[in-house]
mmCIF file of C-alpha atoms in Angstrom:
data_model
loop_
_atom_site.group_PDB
_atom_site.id
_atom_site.type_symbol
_atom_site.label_atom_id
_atom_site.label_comp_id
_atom_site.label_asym_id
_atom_site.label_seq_id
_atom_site.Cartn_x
_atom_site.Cartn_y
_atom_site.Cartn_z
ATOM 1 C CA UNK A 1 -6.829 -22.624 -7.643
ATOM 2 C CA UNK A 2 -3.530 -23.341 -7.810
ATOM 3 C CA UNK A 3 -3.603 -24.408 -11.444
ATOM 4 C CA UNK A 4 -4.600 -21.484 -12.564
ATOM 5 C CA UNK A 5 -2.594 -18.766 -14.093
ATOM 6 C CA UNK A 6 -2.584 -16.164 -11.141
ATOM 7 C CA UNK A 7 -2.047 -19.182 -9.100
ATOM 8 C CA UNK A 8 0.799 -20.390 -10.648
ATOM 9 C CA UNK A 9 2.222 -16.906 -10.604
ATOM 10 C CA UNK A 10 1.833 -17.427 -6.823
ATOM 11 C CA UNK A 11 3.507 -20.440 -6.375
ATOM 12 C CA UNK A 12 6.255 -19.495 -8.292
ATOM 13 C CA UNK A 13 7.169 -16.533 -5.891
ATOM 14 C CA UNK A 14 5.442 -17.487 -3.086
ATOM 15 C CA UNK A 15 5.330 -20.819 -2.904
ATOM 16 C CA UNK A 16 2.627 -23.615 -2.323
ATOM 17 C CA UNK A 17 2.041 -22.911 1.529
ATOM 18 C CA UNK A 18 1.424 -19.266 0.709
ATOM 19 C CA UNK A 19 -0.546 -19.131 -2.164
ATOM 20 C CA UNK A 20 -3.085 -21.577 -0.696
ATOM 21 C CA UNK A 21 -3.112 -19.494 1.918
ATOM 22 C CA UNK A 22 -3.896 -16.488 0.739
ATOM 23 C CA UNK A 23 -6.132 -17.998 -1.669
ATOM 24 C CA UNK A 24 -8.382 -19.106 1.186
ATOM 25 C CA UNK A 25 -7.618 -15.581 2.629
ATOM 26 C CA UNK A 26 -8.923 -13.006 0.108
ATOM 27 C CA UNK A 27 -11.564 -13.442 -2.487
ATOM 28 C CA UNK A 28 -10.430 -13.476 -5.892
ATOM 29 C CA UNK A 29 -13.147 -12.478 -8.712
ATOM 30 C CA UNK A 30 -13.763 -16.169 -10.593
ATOM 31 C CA UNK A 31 -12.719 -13.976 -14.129
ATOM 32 C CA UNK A 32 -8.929 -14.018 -12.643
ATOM 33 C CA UNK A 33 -9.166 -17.833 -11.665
ATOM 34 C CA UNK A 34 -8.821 -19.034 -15.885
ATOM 35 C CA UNK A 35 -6.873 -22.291 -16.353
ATOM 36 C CA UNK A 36 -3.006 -21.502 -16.659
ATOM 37 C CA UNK A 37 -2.308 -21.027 -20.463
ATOM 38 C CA UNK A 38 1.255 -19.758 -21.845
ATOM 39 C CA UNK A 39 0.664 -16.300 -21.324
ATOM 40 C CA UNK A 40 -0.499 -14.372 -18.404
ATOM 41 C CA UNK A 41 -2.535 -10.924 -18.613
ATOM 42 C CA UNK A 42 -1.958 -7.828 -16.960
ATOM 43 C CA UNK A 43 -4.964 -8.049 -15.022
ATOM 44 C CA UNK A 44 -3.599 -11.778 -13.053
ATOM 45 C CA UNK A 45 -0.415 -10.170 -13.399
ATOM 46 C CA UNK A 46 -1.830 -6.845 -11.222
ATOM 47 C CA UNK A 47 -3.636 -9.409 -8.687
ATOM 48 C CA UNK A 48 -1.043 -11.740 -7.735
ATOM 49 C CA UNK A 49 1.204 -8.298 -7.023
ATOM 50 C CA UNK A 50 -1.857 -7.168 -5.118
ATOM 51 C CA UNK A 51 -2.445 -10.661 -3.257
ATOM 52 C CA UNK A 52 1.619 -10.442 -2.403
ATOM 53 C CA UNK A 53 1.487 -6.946 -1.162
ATOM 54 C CA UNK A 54 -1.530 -7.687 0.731
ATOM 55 C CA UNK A 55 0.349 -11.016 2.507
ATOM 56 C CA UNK A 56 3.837 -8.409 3.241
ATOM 57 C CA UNK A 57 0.993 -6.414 5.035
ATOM 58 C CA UNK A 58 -0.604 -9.103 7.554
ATOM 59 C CA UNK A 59 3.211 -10.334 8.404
ATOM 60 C CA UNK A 60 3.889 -6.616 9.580
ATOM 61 C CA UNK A 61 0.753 -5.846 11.156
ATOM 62 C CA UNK A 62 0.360 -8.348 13.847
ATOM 63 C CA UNK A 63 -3.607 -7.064 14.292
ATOM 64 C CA UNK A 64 -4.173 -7.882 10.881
ATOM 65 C CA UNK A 65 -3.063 -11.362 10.924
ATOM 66 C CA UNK A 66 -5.232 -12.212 13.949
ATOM 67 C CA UNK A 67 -8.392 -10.077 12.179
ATOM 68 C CA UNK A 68 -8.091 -12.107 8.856
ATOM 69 C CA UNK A 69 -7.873 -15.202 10.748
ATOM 70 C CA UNK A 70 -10.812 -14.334 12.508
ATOM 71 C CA UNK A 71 -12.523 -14.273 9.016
ATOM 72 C CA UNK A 72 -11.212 -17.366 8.261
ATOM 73 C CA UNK A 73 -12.470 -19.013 10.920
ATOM 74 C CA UNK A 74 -15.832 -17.618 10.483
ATOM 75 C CA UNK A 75 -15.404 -18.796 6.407
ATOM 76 C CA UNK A 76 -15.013 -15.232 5.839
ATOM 77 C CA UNK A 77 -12.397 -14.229 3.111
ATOM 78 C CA UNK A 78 -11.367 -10.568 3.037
ATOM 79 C CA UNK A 79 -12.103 -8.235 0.254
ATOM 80 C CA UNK A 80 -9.110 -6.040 -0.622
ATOM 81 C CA UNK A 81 -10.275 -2.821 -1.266
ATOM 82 C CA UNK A 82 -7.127 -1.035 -1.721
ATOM 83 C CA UNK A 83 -3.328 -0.700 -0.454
ATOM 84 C CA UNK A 84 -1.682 3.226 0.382
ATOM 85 C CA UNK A 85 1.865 3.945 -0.247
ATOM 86 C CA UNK A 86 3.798 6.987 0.035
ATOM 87 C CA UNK A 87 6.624 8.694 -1.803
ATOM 88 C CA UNK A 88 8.349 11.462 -1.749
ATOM 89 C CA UNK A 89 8.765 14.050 -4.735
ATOM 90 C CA UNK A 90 12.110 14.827 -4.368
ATOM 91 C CA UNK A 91 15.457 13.532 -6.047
ATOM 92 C CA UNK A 92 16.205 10.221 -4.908
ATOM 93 C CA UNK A 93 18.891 8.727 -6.291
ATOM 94 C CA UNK A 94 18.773 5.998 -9.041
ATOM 95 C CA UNK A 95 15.123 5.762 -7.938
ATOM 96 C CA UNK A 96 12.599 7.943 -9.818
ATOM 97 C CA UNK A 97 11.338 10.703 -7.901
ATOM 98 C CA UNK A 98 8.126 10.403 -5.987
ATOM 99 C CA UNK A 99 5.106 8.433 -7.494
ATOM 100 C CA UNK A 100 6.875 7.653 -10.666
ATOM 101 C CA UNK A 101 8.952 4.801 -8.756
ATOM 102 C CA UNK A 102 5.310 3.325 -8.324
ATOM 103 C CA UNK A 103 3.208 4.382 -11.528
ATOM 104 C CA UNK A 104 6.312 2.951 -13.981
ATOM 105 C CA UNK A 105 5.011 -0.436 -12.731
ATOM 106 C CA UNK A 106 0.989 0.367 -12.555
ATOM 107 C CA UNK A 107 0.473 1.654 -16.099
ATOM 108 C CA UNK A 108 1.706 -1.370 -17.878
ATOM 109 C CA UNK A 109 -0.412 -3.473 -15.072
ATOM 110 C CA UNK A 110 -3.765 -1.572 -16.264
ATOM 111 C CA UNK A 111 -3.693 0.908 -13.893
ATOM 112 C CA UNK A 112 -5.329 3.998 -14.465
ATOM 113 C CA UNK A 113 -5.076 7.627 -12.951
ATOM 114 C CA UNK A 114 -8.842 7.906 -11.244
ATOM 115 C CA UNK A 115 -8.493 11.426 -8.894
ATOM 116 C CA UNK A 116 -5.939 13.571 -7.243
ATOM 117 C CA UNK A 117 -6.729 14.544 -3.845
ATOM 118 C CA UNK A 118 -4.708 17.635 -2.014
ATOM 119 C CA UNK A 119 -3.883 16.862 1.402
ATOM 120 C CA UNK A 120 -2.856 20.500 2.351
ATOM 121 C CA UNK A 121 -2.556 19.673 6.012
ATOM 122 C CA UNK A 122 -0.042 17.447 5.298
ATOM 123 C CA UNK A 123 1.715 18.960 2.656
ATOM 124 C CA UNK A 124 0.840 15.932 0.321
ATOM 125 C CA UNK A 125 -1.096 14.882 -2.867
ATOM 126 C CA UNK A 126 -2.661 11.363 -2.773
ATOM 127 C CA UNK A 127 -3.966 9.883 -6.224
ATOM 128 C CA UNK A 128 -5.970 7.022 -6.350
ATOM 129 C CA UNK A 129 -5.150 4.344 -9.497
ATOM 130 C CA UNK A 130 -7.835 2.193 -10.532
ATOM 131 C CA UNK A 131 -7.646 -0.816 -12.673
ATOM 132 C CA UNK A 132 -9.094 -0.180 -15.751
ATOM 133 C CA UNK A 133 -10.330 -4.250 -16.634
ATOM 134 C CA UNK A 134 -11.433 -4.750 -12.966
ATOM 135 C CA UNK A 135 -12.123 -1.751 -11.373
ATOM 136 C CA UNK A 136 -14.025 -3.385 -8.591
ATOM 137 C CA UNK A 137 -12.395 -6.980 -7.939
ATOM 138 C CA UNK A 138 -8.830 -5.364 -8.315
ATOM 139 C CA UNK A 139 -7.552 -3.430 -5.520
ATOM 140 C CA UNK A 140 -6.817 0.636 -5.671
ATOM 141 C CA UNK A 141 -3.813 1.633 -4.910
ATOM 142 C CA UNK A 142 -3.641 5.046 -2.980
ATOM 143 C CA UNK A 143 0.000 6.704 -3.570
ATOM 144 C CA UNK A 144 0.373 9.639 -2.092
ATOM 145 C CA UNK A 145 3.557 12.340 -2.438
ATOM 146 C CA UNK A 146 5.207 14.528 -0.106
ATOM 147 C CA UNK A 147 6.733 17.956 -1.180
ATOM 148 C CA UNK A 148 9.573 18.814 1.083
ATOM 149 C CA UNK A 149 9.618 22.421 -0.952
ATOM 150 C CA UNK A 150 7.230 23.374 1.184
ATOM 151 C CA UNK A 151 9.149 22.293 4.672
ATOM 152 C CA UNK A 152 12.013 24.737 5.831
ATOM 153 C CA UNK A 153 15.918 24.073 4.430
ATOM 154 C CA UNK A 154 16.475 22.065 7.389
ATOM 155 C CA UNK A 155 13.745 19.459 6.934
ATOM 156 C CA UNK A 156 14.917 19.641 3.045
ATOM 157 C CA UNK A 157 18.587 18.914 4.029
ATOM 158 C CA UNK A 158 17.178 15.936 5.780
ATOM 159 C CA UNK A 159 15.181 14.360 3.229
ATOM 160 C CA UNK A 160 18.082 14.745 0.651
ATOM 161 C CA UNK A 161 20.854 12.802 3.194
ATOM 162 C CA UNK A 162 18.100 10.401 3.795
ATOM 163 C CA UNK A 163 16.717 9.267 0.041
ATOM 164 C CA UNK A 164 19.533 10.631 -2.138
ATOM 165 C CA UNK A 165 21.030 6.998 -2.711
ATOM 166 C CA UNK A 166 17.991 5.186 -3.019
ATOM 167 C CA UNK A 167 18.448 2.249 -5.845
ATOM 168 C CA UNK A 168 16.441 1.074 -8.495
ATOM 169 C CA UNK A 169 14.958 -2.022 -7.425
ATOM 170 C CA UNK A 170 14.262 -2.436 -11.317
ATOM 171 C CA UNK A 171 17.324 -3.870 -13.985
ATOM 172 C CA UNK A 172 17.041 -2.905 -17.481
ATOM 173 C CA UNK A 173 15.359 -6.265 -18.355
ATOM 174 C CA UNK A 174 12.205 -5.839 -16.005
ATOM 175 C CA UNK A 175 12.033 -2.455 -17.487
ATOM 176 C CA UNK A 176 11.845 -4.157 -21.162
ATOM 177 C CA UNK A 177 9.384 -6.564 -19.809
ATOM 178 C CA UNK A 178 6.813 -3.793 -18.214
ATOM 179 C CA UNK A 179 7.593 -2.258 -21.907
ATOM 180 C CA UNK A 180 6.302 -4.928 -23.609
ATOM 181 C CA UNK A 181 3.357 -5.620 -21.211
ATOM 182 C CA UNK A 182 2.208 -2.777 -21.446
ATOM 183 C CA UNK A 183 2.200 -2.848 -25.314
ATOM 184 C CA UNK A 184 0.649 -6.639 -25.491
ATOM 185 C CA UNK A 185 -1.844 -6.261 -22.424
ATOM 186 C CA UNK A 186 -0.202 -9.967 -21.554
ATOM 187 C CA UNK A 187 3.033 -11.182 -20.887
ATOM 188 C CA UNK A 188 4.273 -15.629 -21.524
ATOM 189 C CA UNK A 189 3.740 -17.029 -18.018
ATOM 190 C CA UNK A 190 7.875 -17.607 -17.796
ATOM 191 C CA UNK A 191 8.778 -14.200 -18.069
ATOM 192 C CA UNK A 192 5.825 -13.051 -15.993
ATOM 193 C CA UNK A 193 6.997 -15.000 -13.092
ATOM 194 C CA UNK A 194 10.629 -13.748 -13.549
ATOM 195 C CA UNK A 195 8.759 -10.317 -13.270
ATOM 196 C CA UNK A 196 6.874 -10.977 -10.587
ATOM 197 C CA UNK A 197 9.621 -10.498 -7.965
ATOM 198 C CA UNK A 198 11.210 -7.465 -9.122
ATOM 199 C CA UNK A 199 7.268 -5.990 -8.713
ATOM 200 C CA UNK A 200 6.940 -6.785 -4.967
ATOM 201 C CA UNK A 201 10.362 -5.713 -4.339
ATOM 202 C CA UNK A 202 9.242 -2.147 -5.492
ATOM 203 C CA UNK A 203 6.929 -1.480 -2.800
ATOM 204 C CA UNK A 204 9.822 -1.675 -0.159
ATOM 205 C CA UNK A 205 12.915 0.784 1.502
ATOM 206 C CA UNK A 206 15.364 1.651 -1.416
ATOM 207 C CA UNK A 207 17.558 3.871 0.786
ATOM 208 C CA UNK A 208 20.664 3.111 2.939
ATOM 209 C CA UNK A 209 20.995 3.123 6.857
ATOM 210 C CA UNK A 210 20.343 6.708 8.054
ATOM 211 C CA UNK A 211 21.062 8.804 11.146
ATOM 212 C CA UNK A 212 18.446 9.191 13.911
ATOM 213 C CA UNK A 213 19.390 12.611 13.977
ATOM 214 C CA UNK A 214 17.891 12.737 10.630
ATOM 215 C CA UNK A 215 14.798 10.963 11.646
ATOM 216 C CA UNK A 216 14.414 13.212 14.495
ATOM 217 C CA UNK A 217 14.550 16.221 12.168
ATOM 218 C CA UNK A 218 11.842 14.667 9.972
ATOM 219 C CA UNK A 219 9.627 13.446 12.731
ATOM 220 C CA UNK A 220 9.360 16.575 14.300
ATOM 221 C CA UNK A 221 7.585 18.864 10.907
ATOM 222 C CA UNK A 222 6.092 15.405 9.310
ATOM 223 C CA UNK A 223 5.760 12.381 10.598
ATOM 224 C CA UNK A 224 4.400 10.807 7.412
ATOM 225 C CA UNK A 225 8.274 11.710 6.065
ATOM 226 C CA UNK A 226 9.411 10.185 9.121
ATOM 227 C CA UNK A 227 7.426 7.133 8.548
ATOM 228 C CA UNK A 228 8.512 7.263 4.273
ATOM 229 C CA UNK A 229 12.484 7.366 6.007
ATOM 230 C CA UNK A 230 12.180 3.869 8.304
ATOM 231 C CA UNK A 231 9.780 2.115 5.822
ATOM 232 C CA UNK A 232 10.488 3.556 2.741
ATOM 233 C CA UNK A 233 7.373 2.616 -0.591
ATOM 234 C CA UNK A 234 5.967 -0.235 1.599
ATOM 235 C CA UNK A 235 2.381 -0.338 1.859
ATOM 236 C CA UNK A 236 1.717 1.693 4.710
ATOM 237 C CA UNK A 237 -1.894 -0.154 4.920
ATOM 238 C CA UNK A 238 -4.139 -2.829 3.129
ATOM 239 C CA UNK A 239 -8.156 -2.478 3.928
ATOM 240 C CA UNK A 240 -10.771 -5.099 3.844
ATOM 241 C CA UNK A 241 -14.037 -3.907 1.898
ATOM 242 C CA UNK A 242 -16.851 -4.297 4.953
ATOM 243 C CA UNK A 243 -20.668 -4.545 4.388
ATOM 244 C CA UNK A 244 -21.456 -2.872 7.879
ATOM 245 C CA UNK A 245 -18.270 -0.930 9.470
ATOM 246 C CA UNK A 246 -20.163 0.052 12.755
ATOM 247 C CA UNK A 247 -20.433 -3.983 13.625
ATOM 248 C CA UNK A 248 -16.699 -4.837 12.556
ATOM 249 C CA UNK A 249 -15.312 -2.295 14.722
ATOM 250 C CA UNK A 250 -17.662 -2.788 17.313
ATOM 251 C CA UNK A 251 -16.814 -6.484 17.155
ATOM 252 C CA UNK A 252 -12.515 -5.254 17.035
ATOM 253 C CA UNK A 253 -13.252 -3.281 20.419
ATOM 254 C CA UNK A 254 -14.795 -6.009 21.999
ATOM 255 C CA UNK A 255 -12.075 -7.690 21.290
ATOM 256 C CA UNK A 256 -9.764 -5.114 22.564
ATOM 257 C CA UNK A 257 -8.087 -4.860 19.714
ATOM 258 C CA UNK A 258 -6.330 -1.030 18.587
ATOM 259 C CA UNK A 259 -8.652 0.011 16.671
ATOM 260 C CA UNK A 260 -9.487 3.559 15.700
ATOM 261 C CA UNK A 261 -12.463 5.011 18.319
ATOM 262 C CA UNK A 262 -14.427 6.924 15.355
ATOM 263 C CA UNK A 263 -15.237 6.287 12.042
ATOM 264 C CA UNK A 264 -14.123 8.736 9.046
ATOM 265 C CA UNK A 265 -17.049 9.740 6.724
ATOM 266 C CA UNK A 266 -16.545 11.305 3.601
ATOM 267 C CA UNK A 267 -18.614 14.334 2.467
ATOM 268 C CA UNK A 268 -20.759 12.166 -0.098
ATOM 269 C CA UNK A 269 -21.624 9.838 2.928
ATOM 270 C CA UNK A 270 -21.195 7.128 0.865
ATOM 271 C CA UNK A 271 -17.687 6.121 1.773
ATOM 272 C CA UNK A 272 -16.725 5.300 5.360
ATOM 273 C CA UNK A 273 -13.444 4.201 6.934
ATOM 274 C CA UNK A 274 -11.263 3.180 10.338
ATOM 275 C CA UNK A 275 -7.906 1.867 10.803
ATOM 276 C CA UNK A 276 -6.331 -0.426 13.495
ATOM 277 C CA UNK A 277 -3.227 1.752 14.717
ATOM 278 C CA UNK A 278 0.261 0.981 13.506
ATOM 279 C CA UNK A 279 1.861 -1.817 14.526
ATOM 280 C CA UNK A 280 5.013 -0.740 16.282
ATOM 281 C CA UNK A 281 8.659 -2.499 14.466
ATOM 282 C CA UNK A 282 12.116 -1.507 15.791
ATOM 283 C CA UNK A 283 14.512 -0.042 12.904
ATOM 284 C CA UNK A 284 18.063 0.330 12.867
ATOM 285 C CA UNK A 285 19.825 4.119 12.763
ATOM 286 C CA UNK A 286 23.225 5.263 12.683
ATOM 287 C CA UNK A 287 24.164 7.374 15.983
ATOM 288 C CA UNK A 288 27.766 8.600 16.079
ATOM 289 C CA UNK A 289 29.583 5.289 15.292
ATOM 290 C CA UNK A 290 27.701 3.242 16.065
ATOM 291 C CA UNK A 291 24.203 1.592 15.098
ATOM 292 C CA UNK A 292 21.174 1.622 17.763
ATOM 293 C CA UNK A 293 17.650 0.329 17.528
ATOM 294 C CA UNK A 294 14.714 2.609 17.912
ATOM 295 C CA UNK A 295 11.156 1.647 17.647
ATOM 296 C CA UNK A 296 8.896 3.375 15.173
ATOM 297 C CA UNK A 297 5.738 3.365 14.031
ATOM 298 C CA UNK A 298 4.780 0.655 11.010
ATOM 299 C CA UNK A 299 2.433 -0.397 8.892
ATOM 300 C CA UNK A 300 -1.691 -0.958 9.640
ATOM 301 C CA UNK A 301 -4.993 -2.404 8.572
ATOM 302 C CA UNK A 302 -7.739 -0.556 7.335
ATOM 303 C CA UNK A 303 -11.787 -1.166 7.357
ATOM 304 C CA UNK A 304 -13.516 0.669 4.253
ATOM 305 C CA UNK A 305 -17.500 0.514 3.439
ATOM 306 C CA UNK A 306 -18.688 1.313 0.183
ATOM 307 C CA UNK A 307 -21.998 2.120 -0.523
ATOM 308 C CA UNK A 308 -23.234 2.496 -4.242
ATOM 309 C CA UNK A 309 -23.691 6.000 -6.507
ATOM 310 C CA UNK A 310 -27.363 7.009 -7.661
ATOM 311 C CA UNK A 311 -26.069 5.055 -10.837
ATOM 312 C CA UNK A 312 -25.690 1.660 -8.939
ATOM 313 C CA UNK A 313 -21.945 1.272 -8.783
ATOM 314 C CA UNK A 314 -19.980 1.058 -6.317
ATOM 315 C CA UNK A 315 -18.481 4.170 -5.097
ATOM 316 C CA UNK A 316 -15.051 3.580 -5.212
ATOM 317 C CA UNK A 317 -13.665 7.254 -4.728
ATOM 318 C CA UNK A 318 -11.569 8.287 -1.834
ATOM 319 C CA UNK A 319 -11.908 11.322 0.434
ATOM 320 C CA UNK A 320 -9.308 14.084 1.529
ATOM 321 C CA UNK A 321 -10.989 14.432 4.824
ATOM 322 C CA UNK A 322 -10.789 10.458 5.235
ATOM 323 C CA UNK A 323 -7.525 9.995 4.224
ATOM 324 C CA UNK A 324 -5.696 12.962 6.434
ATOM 325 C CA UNK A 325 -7.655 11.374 9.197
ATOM 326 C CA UNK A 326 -6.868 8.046 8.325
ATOM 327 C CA UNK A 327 -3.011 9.331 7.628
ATOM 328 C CA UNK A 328 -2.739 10.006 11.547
ATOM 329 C CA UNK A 329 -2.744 6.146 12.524
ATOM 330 C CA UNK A 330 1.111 6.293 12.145
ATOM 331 C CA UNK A 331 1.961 8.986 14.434
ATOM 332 C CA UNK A 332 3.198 8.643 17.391
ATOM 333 C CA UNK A 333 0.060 9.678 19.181
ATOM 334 C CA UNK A 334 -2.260 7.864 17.092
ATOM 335 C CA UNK A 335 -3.657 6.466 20.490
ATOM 336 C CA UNK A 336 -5.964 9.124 20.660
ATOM 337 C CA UNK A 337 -7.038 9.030 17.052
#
């Protein structure tokens, strides 16, 4: 696999160690695993960023590590359903506000807009993007915004300190190179590895050190801003497509393992979803003069099942209901999620 062109992509960034590994971690579709040429299409372009993202994940979320190495050891490789993000629609710097740090980078990948879905409860939009050439062996990404308008002055004042000289992890030239992706569909294989990088380093914190007085202000009207200010556009969580969710989880309790005690359903009944809870990192705040270490809520895993429309495809639609449930694994008393 490693002569391939998604898996060259992969060494190049990753190395040799890693992209074996995750190789033999995920399945890939065998339509992505083509013989390395001198180009390299969006669509291996999109999974090795996916297949990256998804290996940041399991080396944040210490429960997800030891659950995909329990499918490996079974001969089990995971199927990535999808990986969440959050922004926040407000200015931010040299960064562009809200989702458009994120969809700059999916469109020219093949990323398409598939629904919008209001989270009122926590004053948040998620949208799902789907790829449009492998809608099914591609993972979604779920990018959700935040609208501080509708928090009082003081949670505004906050956010603004907080994001307002965030940096644009993107130079000129990676901005000419998503240009002319997304014109030729395909990029040569040199300048899609020196891409490659400046992709993954997207999904990351773009903001400066911060004061926990801020975070405190944040945490206590939202703690999905809270959670946007320590980790910044990291994935917040990568989920394994499951054939039968009520045995995984059954099996991840067994093993007394934190996993979520119910199971989101979405109205349709097709779509069903629980969540490990966040792994807990320490981060680094300013307090007077000096710096102190707090710890905070991280990243997580997730556990989807699909089931298939009256059509026969997969039903690969989200669910407002899920997702604000699903949200909740972050906050500090996810325990009783």
């Amino acid at each position: 696999m490693l002569e391939t062109g998604l898996g060259r992509l992969l060494v190049a960034t990753l190395g040799d160690a890693a992209a074996k590994e995750l190789f033999a971690q995920v399945h890939v579709t065998p339509a992505l695993l083509k013989p390395a040429t001198e180009t390299i299409s969006r669509a291996e372009l999109a999974q090795a960023l996916n297949l990256a993202l998804f290996r940041d994940v399991l080396q944040r979320v210490p429960v997800g590590a030891a659950y995909v190495a329990d499918c490996q050891r079974a001969g089990e490789r995971v199927v990535f359903d999808h990986g969440a993000l959050r922004t926040v629609a407000w200015p931010s710097g040299a960064l562009p506000p809200g989702e458009a740090a994120i969809t700059r980078v999916l469109r020219p990948l093949g990323f398409v807009r598939a629904e919008n879905y209001p989270l009122p409860k926590l004053k948040m939009t998620g949208r799902s993007w789907r790829h449009a050439d492998f809608p099914e062996d591609i993972a979604q990404f779920f990018v959700s915004e935040l609208h501080p308008e509708q928090f009082t002055l003081e949670f505004q004042d906050a956010v603004s300190r907080v994001i307002g000289d965030s940096r644009d992890p993107l130079t000129p030239a990676h901005l000419a190179l998503l240009e002319q992706l997304d014109r030729d569909g395909s990029l040569p294989i040199e300048q899609a590895q020196a891409l490659l990088p400046a992709l993954i380093g997207c999904f990351a914190r773009q903001h400066p050190l911060f004061t926990w007085r801020d975070y405190e202000i944040l945490l206590g009207e939202s703690a999905e801003m809270a959670w946007i200010a320590t980790e910044g556009n990291a994935f917040n969580h990568a989920t394994d497509r499951v054939v039968d969710i009520e045995a995984v989880a059954a099996l991840q309790r067994s093993l007394d393992r934190p996993i979520k005690p119910t199971i989101e359903t979405s109205t349709s009944g097709r779509v069903r979803q629980t969540a490990f809870r966040a792994a807990q990192v320490q981060r680094q705040f300013l307090h007077g003069s000096q710096i102190v270490t707090r710890t905070v809520p991280g990243s997580f895993h997730e556990l989807i099942q699909r089931a298939n429309e009256e059509e026969g495809r997969l039903d690969l639609r989200f669910d407002a209901g899920n997702a604000t449930g699903i949200f909740k694994m972050t906050a500090a008393e996810s325990s009783a999620c």
